[in-house]
Coordinates of C-alpha atoms in Angstrom, one line a residue:
M23 CA 13.0 16.1 31.4
S24 CA 14.3 19.2 29.5
P25 CA 12.0 22.4 29.5
A26 CA 11.6 21.8 25.6
R27 CA 10.5 18.2 26.0
L28 CA 8.0 19.3 28.7
G29 CA 6.5 21.9 26.5
L30 CA 6.3 19.4 23.6
L31 CA 4.5 16.8 25.8
L32 CA 1.9 19.6 27.0
L33 CA 1.3 20.6 23.6
C34 CA 0.5 17.0 22.9
L35 CA -1.9 17.1 25.9
A36 CA -3.2 20.5 25.1
W37 CA -4.4 18.7 21.5
L38 CA -5.8 15.6 23.2
L39 CA -7.8 16.6 25.8
P40 CA -10.4 19.4 24.6
G41 CA -13.3 18.0 23.2
L42 CA -13.0 14.4 24.4
V43 CA -15.0 15.1 27.4
G44 CA -18.2 17.6 28.4
H45 CA -20.6 17.1 25.5
A46 CA -23.2 14.5 24.6
P47 CA -22.6 12.1 21.5
W48 CA -22.6 14.4 18.5
K49 CA -24.4 13.6 15.2
G50 CA -22.1 11.1 12.9
G51 CA -19.4 8.8 14.1
D52 CA -19.5 9.8 17.4
S53 CA -23.3 8.8 17.8
E54 CA -22.8 5.8 15.7
H55 CA -20.0 4.1 18.1
F56 CA -21.9 5.1 21.2
V57 CA -25.0 3.1 19.8
R58 CA -22.9 0.2 19.3
L59 CA -21.3 0.5 22.9
W60 CA -24.7 1.2 24.2
L61 CA -25.9 -2.5 22.8
L62 CA -23.1 -4.2 23.8
Q63 CA -23.5 -2.9 27.4
H64 CA -27.2 -3.7 27.7
G65 CA -27.3 -7.2 26.8
D66 CA -27.8 -6.9 23.3
A67 CA -24.4 -8.9 22.1
A68 CA -26.5 -11.3 20.1
S69 CA -28.4 -8.9 18.0
Q70 CA -27.4 -8.8 14.5
A71 CA -26.1 -5.3 14.9
V72 CA -23.4 -6.2 17.2
A73 CA -22.6 -9.8 16.4
G74 CA -18.9 -10.2 15.8
T75 CA -18.1 -6.6 16.9
P76 CA -14.1 -6.5 16.9
P77 CA -13.8 -6.1 20.8
L78 CA -10.3 -4.1 21.5
Y79 CA -11.9 -0.8 21.1
Y80 CA -15.2 -1.4 22.8
S81 CA -13.4 -3.2 25.9
V82 CA -11.1 -0.3 26.4
A83 CA -13.9 2.1 26.0
T84 CA -15.9 -0.1 28.6
T85 CA -12.9 0.1 30.8
T86 CA -12.4 4.0 30.8
A87 CA -16.0 4.7 31.2
W88 CA -16.3 2.4 34.2
L89 CA -13.1 3.6 35.5
T90 CA -14.6 7.5 35.4
S91 CA -17.9 6.6 36.2
A92 CA -17.9 8.4 39.4
F93 CA -17.6 12.0 37.6
L94 CA -17.9 11.3 34.1
P95 CA -21.2 10.6 31.9
L96 CA -21.1 7.2 29.9
A97 CA -20.0 8.9 26.6
D98 CA -17.4 11.2 28.2
G99 CA -15.8 8.2 30.0
A100 CA -16.0 5.9 26.7
R101 CA -14.5 8.7 24.3
L102 CA -11.4 8.7 26.8
A103 CA -10.6 5.4 24.7
S104 CA -10.2 7.3 21.6
G105 CA -7.6 9.9 23.4
L106 CA -5.7 6.6 24.6
F107 CA -5.6 5.0 21.2
V108 CA -4.4 8.3 19.7
A109 CA -1.7 8.8 22.2
A110 CA -0.4 5.2 21.6
A111 CA -0.3 5.9 17.7
L112 CA 1.9 9.4 18.4
F113 CA 4.3 7.3 20.8
F114 CA 4.7 4.5 18.4
V115 CA 5.1 6.6 15.3
A116 CA 8.0 9.0 17.2
R117 CA 9.5 5.5 18.1
A118 CA 9.5 4.4 14.6
A119 CA 10.9 7.8 13.5
R120 CA 13.9 7.8 16.2
M121 CA 14.6 4.3 14.4
L122 CA 14.6 5.4 10.7
Y123 CA 16.1 8.9 10.9
G124 CA 17.7 9.5 14.3
V125 CA 16.7 11.2 17.7
E126 CA 15.5 14.5 16.3
A127 CA 12.8 12.8 14.1
A128 CA 10.9 11.4 16.8
W129 CA 9.1 14.8 17.7
A130 CA 9.2 15.8 14.0
A131 CA 7.1 12.7 13.5
A132 CA 4.6 13.0 16.5
L133 CA 4.3 17.0 15.4
T134 CA 3.5 16.1 12.0
L135 CA 0.8 13.3 12.6
L136 CA -1.0 16.0 15.1
G137 CA -0.8 18.7 12.6
C138 CA -2.5 16.4 10.0
M139 CA -5.9 18.2 9.5
G140 CA -7.9 14.5 9.1
L141 CA -6.9 13.7 12.7
L142 CA -8.5 16.5 14.6
V143 CA -11.9 15.6 14.7
R144 CA -11.7 11.6 14.1
G145 CA -9.3 11.6 17.3
H146 CA -11.6 13.2 19.4
E147 CA -14.7 11.4 18.9
L148 CA -15.9 7.9 19.9
N149 CA -14.1 6.2 16.9
A150 CA -13.4 2.4 16.7
A151 CA -11.0 3.3 13.8
T152 CA -8.5 4.8 16.3
A153 CA -7.7 1.3 17.7
Q154 CA -6.7 0.2 14.4
F155 CA -4.8 3.3 14.1
A156 CA -2.7 2.7 17.3
A157 CA -2.2 -1.4 16.2
A158 CA -0.9 0.1 12.9
A159 CA 1.7 2.4 14.5
V160 CA 2.7 -0.5 16.7
M161 CA 3.5 -3.0 13.8
L162 CA 5.1 0.0 11.7
Y163 CA 7.2 0.4 14.8
G164 CA 8.1 -3.3 15.0
I165 CA 9.1 -3.3 11.3
A166 CA 11.3 -0.2 11.7
A167 CA 13.1 -1.7 14.5
L168 CA 13.9 -5.2 12.9
P169 CA 17.1 -4.2 11.4
Q170 CA 18.5 -3.2 14.9
S171 CA 16.9 -5.4 17.2
A172 CA 15.2 -8.8 17.2
R173 CA 12.7 -7.4 19.7
G174 CA 11.0 -5.6 16.8
G175 CA 9.6 -9.1 15.9
G176 CA 7.6 -9.0 19.3
W177 CA 6.2 -5.4 18.8
L178 CA 5.3 -6.7 15.1
G179 CA 3.6 -9.8 16.4
G180 CA 2.0 -8.1 19.3
G181 CA 0.8 -5.4 17.0
T182 CA -0.9 -8.1 14.9
A183 CA -2.8 -9.6 17.6
L184 CA -4.0 -5.8 18.5
M185 CA -5.0 -5.2 14.6
L186 CA -6.9 -8.5 14.7
L187 CA -8.9 -7.5 18.0
A188 CA -9.6 -4.2 16.0
G189 CA -11.1 -5.9 13.2
G190 CA -8.3 -5.1 10.8
A191 CA -7.5 -8.5 9.7
A192 CA -6.7 -7.5 6.0
E193 CA -4.5 -4.5 7.4
A194 CA -2.8 -7.2 9.6
A195 CA -1.8 -9.6 6.7
L196 CA -0.5 -6.5 4.8
F197 CA 2.1 -5.4 7.2
V198 CA 3.1 -9.0 7.8
L199 CA 3.6 -9.5 4.1
L200 CA 5.4 -6.1 3.6
A201 CA 7.7 -7.0 6.5
V202 CA 8.9 -9.9 4.5
A203 CA 9.0 -8.3 1.3
L204 CA 11.2 -5.6 2.8
Y205 CA 13.6 -8.4 4.2
V206 CA 13.7 -9.9 0.8
G207 CA 14.1 -6.6 -1.3
C208 CA 15.8 -4.2 0.7
G209 CA 19.7 -4.6 1.8
G210 CA 19.1 -2.4 4.9
F211 CA 16.7 -4.9 6.2
R212 CA 18.9 -8.0 5.8
T213 CA 20.6 -8.1 9.1
P214 CA 20.9 -11.0 11.7
Q215 CA 18.7 -9.0 14.1
A216 CA 16.0 -8.6 11.4
R217 CA 16.2 -12.4 10.4
R218 CA 15.7 -13.5 14.2
G219 CA 13.2 -10.8 14.7
L220 CA 11.2 -11.3 11.6
A221 CA 11.0 -15.4 12.4
L222 CA 9.8 -14.1 16.0
G223 CA 7.3 -11.9 14.6
L224 CA 5.7 -14.6 11.9
V225 CA 5.4 -16.9 14.6
L226 CA 3.7 -14.7 17.0
A227 CA 1.4 -13.3 14.2
L228 CA 0.3 -16.9 13.4
V229 CA -0.2 -18.0 17.0
A230 CA -2.3 -15.0 17.5
A231 CA -4.3 -15.7 14.2
G232 CA -4.9 -19.1 15.6
L233 CA -5.9 -18.0 18.9
W234 CA -8.2 -15.6 17.6
L235 CA -9.8 -17.8 14.9
G236 CA -10.3 -20.6 17.4
Y237 CA -11.8 -18.0 20.0
L238 CA -14.2 -17.2 17.1
A239 CA -15.3 -20.7 16.3
A240 CA -15.8 -21.3 20.2
Q241 CA -18.1 -18.5 20.4
D242 CA -19.9 -19.1 17.1
V243 CA -19.1 -15.9 16.0
P244 CA -19.2 -15.4 12.1
F245 CA -15.7 -15.0 10.8
G246 CA -16.8 -12.3 8.2
R247 CA -18.0 -9.9 10.9
A248 CA -15.3 -10.4 13.3
L249 CA -12.8 -10.1 10.6
N250 CA -14.3 -7.2 8.9
L251 CA -14.3 -9.3 5.7
Q252 CA -17.9 -7.7 4.4
R253 CA -15.5 -4.3 3.3
W254 CA -13.9 -6.5 0.4
A255 CA -16.9 -8.6 -0.8
G256 CA -17.6 -7.6 -4.4
T257 CA -16.6 -4.8 -6.6
A258 CA -20.2 -3.3 -7.6
A259 CA -19.3 0.0 -5.6
L260 CA -15.9 0.6 -5.5
R261 CA -14.4 3.8 -5.3
P262 CA -10.6 3.4 -5.7
L263 CA -9.7 7.1 -6.0
F264 CA -11.5 8.1 -2.5
Y265 CA -8.6 7.9 -0.2
P266 CA -6.2 9.5 -2.8
G267 CA -8.7 12.3 -3.2
T268 CA -9.2 12.4 0.4
L269 CA -5.8 12.7 1.4
G270 CA -5.2 16.2 -0.5
W271 CA -6.7 17.8 2.8
Y272 CA -6.6 15.1 5.2
A273 CA -3.1 14.6 5.5
W274 CA -2.1 18.3 4.9
P275 CA 0.8 19.4 5.5
A276 CA 2.3 15.8 5.9
W277 CA 2.0 14.9 2.4
P278 CA 4.1 17.9 1.0
L279 CA 6.7 17.4 3.4
A280 CA 6.7 13.5 2.5
G281 CA 6.7 14.3 -1.1
W282 CA 9.9 16.5 -0.3
A283 CA 11.5 13.7 1.4
L284 CA 11.0 11.2 -1.4
Y285 CA 12.4 13.6 -4.0
R286 CA 15.3 14.5 -2.1
E287 CA 16.1 10.6 -1.3
R288 CA 15.1 9.4 -5.0
R289 CA 18.5 7.6 -5.2
Q290 CA 18.2 6.1 -1.9
W291 CA 14.7 4.6 -2.1
R292 CA 15.9 1.1 -0.7
S293 CA 17.3 2.7 2.6
P294 CA 14.7 1.7 5.4
G295 CA 13.7 5.3 5.8
V296 CA 12.4 5.7 2.3
A297 CA 11.3 2.0 1.7
L298 CA 9.5 1.3 4.7
P299 CA 7.1 4.3 4.7
A300 CA 6.6 4.2 1.0
A301 CA 5.8 0.8 0.6
V302 CA 3.1 0.8 3.5
L303 CA 1.8 3.9 2.0
L304 CA 1.6 2.3 -1.4
G305 CA 0.3 -1.1 -0.1
L306 CA -2.6 0.5 2.1
L307 CA -3.6 2.7 -1.1
L308 CA -3.8 -0.6 -3.0
L309 CA -5.5 -2.4 -0.5
Y310 CA -8.0 0.3 0.0
A311 CA -8.9 0.7 -3.6
F312 CA -10.9 -2.6 -3.0
D313 CA -12.8 -1.3 0.1
R314 CA -16.5 -1.2 -0.5
H315 CA -17.0 1.4 2.3
P316 CA -14.4 4.1 2.1
G317 CA -14.7 6.7 4.7
E318 CA -12.7 9.2 6.6
E319 CA -12.4 7.1 9.8
Q320 CA -10.3 4.3 7.8
G321 CA -8.2 6.8 6.4
L322 CA -6.5 7.2 9.7
I323 CA -4.0 4.4 9.1
L324 CA -2.7 6.4 6.0
L325 CA -1.5 9.1 7.9
L326 CA 1.3 7.0 9.6
P327 CA 3.4 6.6 6.8
L328 CA 3.0 10.2 5.8
A329 CA 4.3 11.2 9.3
L330 CA 7.2 9.2 9.0
L331 CA 8.1 10.6 5.7
G332 CA 6.9 14.1 6.7
A333 CA 9.2 14.1 9.5
A334 CA 12.3 13.1 7.2
G335 CA 11.2 16.1 5.1
L336 CA 10.9 18.6 7.8
L337 CA 14.3 18.1 8.8
S338 CA 15.7 18.6 5.6
L339 CA 13.4 21.5 4.5
R340 CA 15.0 24.5 3.1
R341 CA 14.6 28.0 4.7
G342 CA 12.2 29.5 2.3
A343 CA 10.0 26.7 2.5
A344 CA 10.1 26.6 6.4
S345 CA 9.4 30.2 6.6
A346 CA 6.4 29.9 4.1
L347 CA 4.9 26.9 6.3
L348 CA 5.4 29.0 9.4
W349 CA 3.7 32.2 8.3
F350 CA 1.3 30.6 6.4
A351 CA 0.3 28.8 10.0
V352 CA 0.2 32.2 11.8
M353 CA -1.9 33.7 9.4
L354 CA -4.3 31.0 8.7
F355 CA -5.0 30.5 12.5
G356 CA -4.7 33.8 13.4
F357 CA -7.4 34.4 10.8
L358 CA -9.6 31.5 12.4
A359 CA -9.2 32.8 15.9
L360 CA -10.5 36.3 14.6
V361 CA -13.5 34.5 12.9
L362 CA -14.5 32.6 16.0
W363 CA -14.3 35.6 18.2
V364 CA -16.7 37.4 16.0
Y365 CA -19.0 34.4 16.1
W366 CA -18.8 34.5 19.8
A367 CA -19.7 38.1 20.0
A368 CA -22.6 37.5 17.7
H369 CA -23.8 34.4 20.0
D370 CA -23.1 36.0 23.4
L371 CA -23.8 39.8 22.8
G372 CA -25.8 39.6 19.5
L373 CA -23.4 41.7 17.7
P374 CA -22.8 41.8 14.7
A375 CA -26.9 41.4 14.4
R376 CA -26.5 39.8 11.0
V377 CA -24.2 37.1 12.1
A378 CA -26.5 36.3 15.2
G379 CA -29.6 36.0 13.1
R380 CA -27.8 33.7 11.1
L381 CA -26.6 31.5 14.1
G382 CA -30.2 31.3 15.5
R383 CA -31.3 30.3 12.0
L384 CA -28.6 27.4 12.3
G385 CA -30.2 26.3 15.6
M386 CA -28.0 27.9 18.3
T387 CA -30.7 28.1 21.1
Q388 CA -29.2 30.8 23.4
V389 CA -28.0 33.6 21.1
G390 CA -28.0 36.5 23.1
T391 CA -26.9 34.9 26.2
F392 CA -23.6 36.2 27.7
R393 CA -21.5 33.5 29.2
P394 CA -18.6 34.7 31.2
W395 CA -16.9 31.0 31.5
A396 CA -16.8 31.0 27.7
L397 CA -15.1 34.4 27.5
A398 CA -12.7 33.5 30.3
L399 CA -11.6 30.2 28.8
G400 CA -11.3 31.8 25.3
G401 CA -9.0 34.6 26.6
I402 CA -6.8 32.2 28.4
V403 CA -6.5 29.9 25.1
T404 CA -6.0 33.2 22.9
L405 CA -3.3 34.4 25.5
A406 CA -1.4 31.4 25.6
W407 CA -1.4 31.4 21.8
I408 CA 0.2 34.7 21.8
V409 CA 2.9 34.1 24.7
F410 CA 3.8 30.9 22.6
L411 CA 4.4 32.7 19.2
A412 CA 6.4 35.1 21.3
R413 CA 8.7 32.5 23.0
V414 CA 9.1 29.8 20.5
R415 CA 12.8 29.5 19.1
R416 CA 14.3 29.0 15.8
S417 CA 15.0 25.1 15.1
P418 CA 14.4 22.5 12.3
L419 CA 10.9 21.7 14.1
R420 CA 9.8 25.4 14.6
P421 CA 7.5 25.4 11.1
M422 CA 5.6 22.2 12.3
L423 CA 5.7 23.1 15.8
V424 CA 3.8 26.3 15.0
W425 CA 1.6 24.7 12.5
T426 CA 0.6 22.2 15.3
A427 CA 0.3 24.6 18.0
G428 CA -1.9 26.5 15.7
M429 CA -4.3 23.6 15.2
T430 CA -4.5 22.9 18.9
F431 CA -5.0 26.7 19.5
S432 CA -8.1 26.8 17.2
W433 CA -9.5 23.4 18.1
G434 CA -9.2 24.9 21.8
L435 CA -10.7 27.9 21.4
L436 CA -13.6 26.4 19.3
M437 CA -14.3 24.2 22.2
A438 CA -14.0 27.1 24.7
L439 CA -16.2 29.3 22.9
F440 CA -18.9 27.1 21.3
Q441 CA -18.9 23.4 22.8
A442 CA -22.1 23.8 24.9
P443 CA -23.7 25.3 21.8
L444 CA -22.7 22.9 19.5
D445 CA -23.7 20.1 22.0
Q446 CA -27.1 21.5 21.9
R447 CA -27.1 21.6 18.1
L448 CA -25.4 18.3 17.3
S449 CA -27.0 16.2 19.9
Y450 CA -30.3 14.5 20.9
A451 CA -29.7 15.7 24.5
G452 CA -32.8 18.4 24.2
V453 CA -35.2 15.8 22.6
G454 CA -34.3 13.5 25.2
Q455 CA -35.1 16.3 28.0
A456 CA -38.2 17.0 26.3
L457 CA -39.2 13.3 26.5
A458 CA -38.2 13.1 30.1
A459 CA -40.2 16.0 31.1
R460 CA -43.5 14.7 29.9
V461 CA -43.1 10.9 30.5
A462 CA -42.8 9.7 34.1
P463 CA -39.5 7.4 34.8
A464 CA -41.7 4.1 35.4
E465 CA -43.5 4.2 32.1
C466 CA -42.5 3.0 28.8
I467 CA -42.7 4.7 25.2
G468 CA -43.5 2.7 22.4
T469 CA -41.5 3.8 18.8
L470 CA -43.0 4.1 15.2
H471 CA -40.5 4.6 12.3
V472 CA -37.8 5.4 15.1
R473 CA -34.5 4.4 13.7
R474 CA -32.2 2.5 16.1
Q475 CA -29.5 4.9 16.7
Q476 CA -32.3 7.5 17.5
R477 CA -33.9 5.3 19.7
V478 CA -30.9 4.4 21.6
L479 CA -29.8 8.0 21.9
L480 CA -33.3 9.1 23.2
A481 CA -33.0 6.4 25.9
Y482 CA -29.9 7.5 27.1
H483 CA -30.7 11.0 27.1
S484 CA -34.1 10.6 28.6
G485 CA -33.7 7.7 31.0
R486 CA -36.9 6.3 29.6
R487 CA -37.3 3.1 28.3
L488 CA -38.1 3.3 24.5
M489 CA -39.3 -0.1 23.0
A490 CA -39.0 -0.9 19.1
A491 CA -42.5 -1.2 18.7
D492 CA -45.9 -0.7 20.7
R493 CA -45.9 -3.0 23.5
G494 CA -48.6 -1.8 25.4
C495 CA -47.0 1.4 26.4
D496 CA -49.1 4.4 27.0
W497 CA -47.0 6.6 25.1
L498 CA -45.7 6.5 21.4
L499 CA -43.1 8.4 19.8
V500 CA -42.8 8.7 16.1
E501 CA -40.0 10.1 13.7
T502 CA -40.9 11.4 10.5
R503 CA -38.1 13.1 7.7
E504 CA -40.7 14.6 5.9
R505 CA -40.9 18.2 6.3
A506 CA -44.0 20.1 7.8
R507 CA -45.9 17.0 7.8
E508 CA -47.5 15.0 10.6
P509 CA -47.4 11.2 10.8
E510 CA -50.8 9.4 10.7
V511 CA -51.5 7.4 13.7
A512 CA -54.5 5.5 15.1
S513 CA -57.2 7.8 16.8
R514 CA -56.3 6.2 20.2
W515 CA -53.4 8.6 20.5
L516 CA -53.3 12.2 21.4
K517 CA -50.3 14.4 20.3
V518 CA -48.8 15.9 23.5
W519 CA -45.4 17.3 22.2
D520 CA -43.4 17.5 18.6
G521 CA -40.1 18.9 18.3
G522 CA -36.4 17.7 17.2
R523 CA -32.6 18.9 17.2
P524 CA -32.6 22.8 17.1
G525 CA -32.0 23.7 13.4
E526 CA -33.0 20.4 12.3
R527 CA -36.1 20.9 9.9
D528 CA -36.3 17.3 8.1
D529 CA -36.0 15.1 11.3
R530 CA -38.7 15.6 13.5
F531 CA -40.5 13.8 16.6
F532 CA -44.0 13.5 17.4
L533 CA -45.1 12.2 21.0
Y534 CA -48.6 10.8 21.8
A535 CA -50.3 9.7 24.9
R536 CA -52.8 6.9 24.8
R537 CA -56.3 8.7 25.3
G538 CA -58.1 7.7 28.4
R539 CA -54.8 6.1 29.9
G540 CA -54.6 5.3 33.5

């Protein structure tokens, strides 16, 4: 492997690894998917909450958690599944770009995808949508390979099976229909290899769909939940402009590059390099216009066709635009690094005092505590960024390489300086530790008004059994979301503790002990 390719591979690893491990489930999607995984692992698979859950992501997450259980907590081990699926998507989108535009476009597509701002957080959390993201990349590669090799049909059919297992039945059907439409409507797809490959892909897709439906019927699993069809039921709450509006920042800077590629090749719109990603992007936007539950997680798939078009646009970018993107990246991420270091000084040294006070009000619990390891790691990351900028060479990839390296550097610096404080602020680890300090391991805790997600997270962090109701336990935990108001409980309970996540004022927990217990 050449030094340049080794460096690019190391950059991808540097993007993937920070933030995957070393912290508890954080508020938001990370916690939601961890709760679902916990319920599946603890014999609650028949409950309404997880019945018919698409198995691909959670099976892989369970496997990675088991393989790393000797040295990683459950949440960290499971989160590695997201890293694997993102890595798979990178690999297949690079192969698709190579098929469509040539060898140089492979790394251009991978860097453009990694440089998308929306992928940064969603790709580093427990996120079942990353399984659909990877499956879509496999199907995209299969279609791109059809004109040159009948084996593309095998990847198309295999990707269909993965997409079904990931809960993307509508997306699987869309990709298969687009493959047929491109064969019929675009001369570049009408080759003998494409005809044989498309036939193979359709057969494999039908077999996969039949086997999956047969399995669901045999297990008495509701088709609607397993195929995720509830997303498309009804039109009362549709937000058709959610995804087009979100892509403005979510897919930056891929979409300006994609727009340039479309403009430059506007007279070649039937060529595979234009027709395939453009058709996939438009088809997905049309499909998602009927999504009743739009969200950033699902938008990951939209990044794939934009990354392909962005790769074509990057390789043909004019010098002035390339320089503008490069220097914008240097200034933006350089300024962000300066801000992060100022906040580190406020957090660890207490200076500037005004910023330190703001961090305390935001729930940072150890303001003024110097952490030498954070300083050392942050220094290493910053030095690596400076050395990279000094050594990066001129090439068509350089603008996107600097942008993606800047995002990687900023994310790595954030994790080096603030992962531990953010963990305390965004997780329920502190509340779980408070419960563990007061309740013996053999005792149980009844709950009142505690939401299922919080109950599972607190059980995980505390190691105590939290019951859905008062079932004879000597302890009672009550959750309230009304600021400064203590809940009303029966006189047999005596309050022993109250608290919540640092900085969280509207979500409080109250722990009571039964009077005269024991």
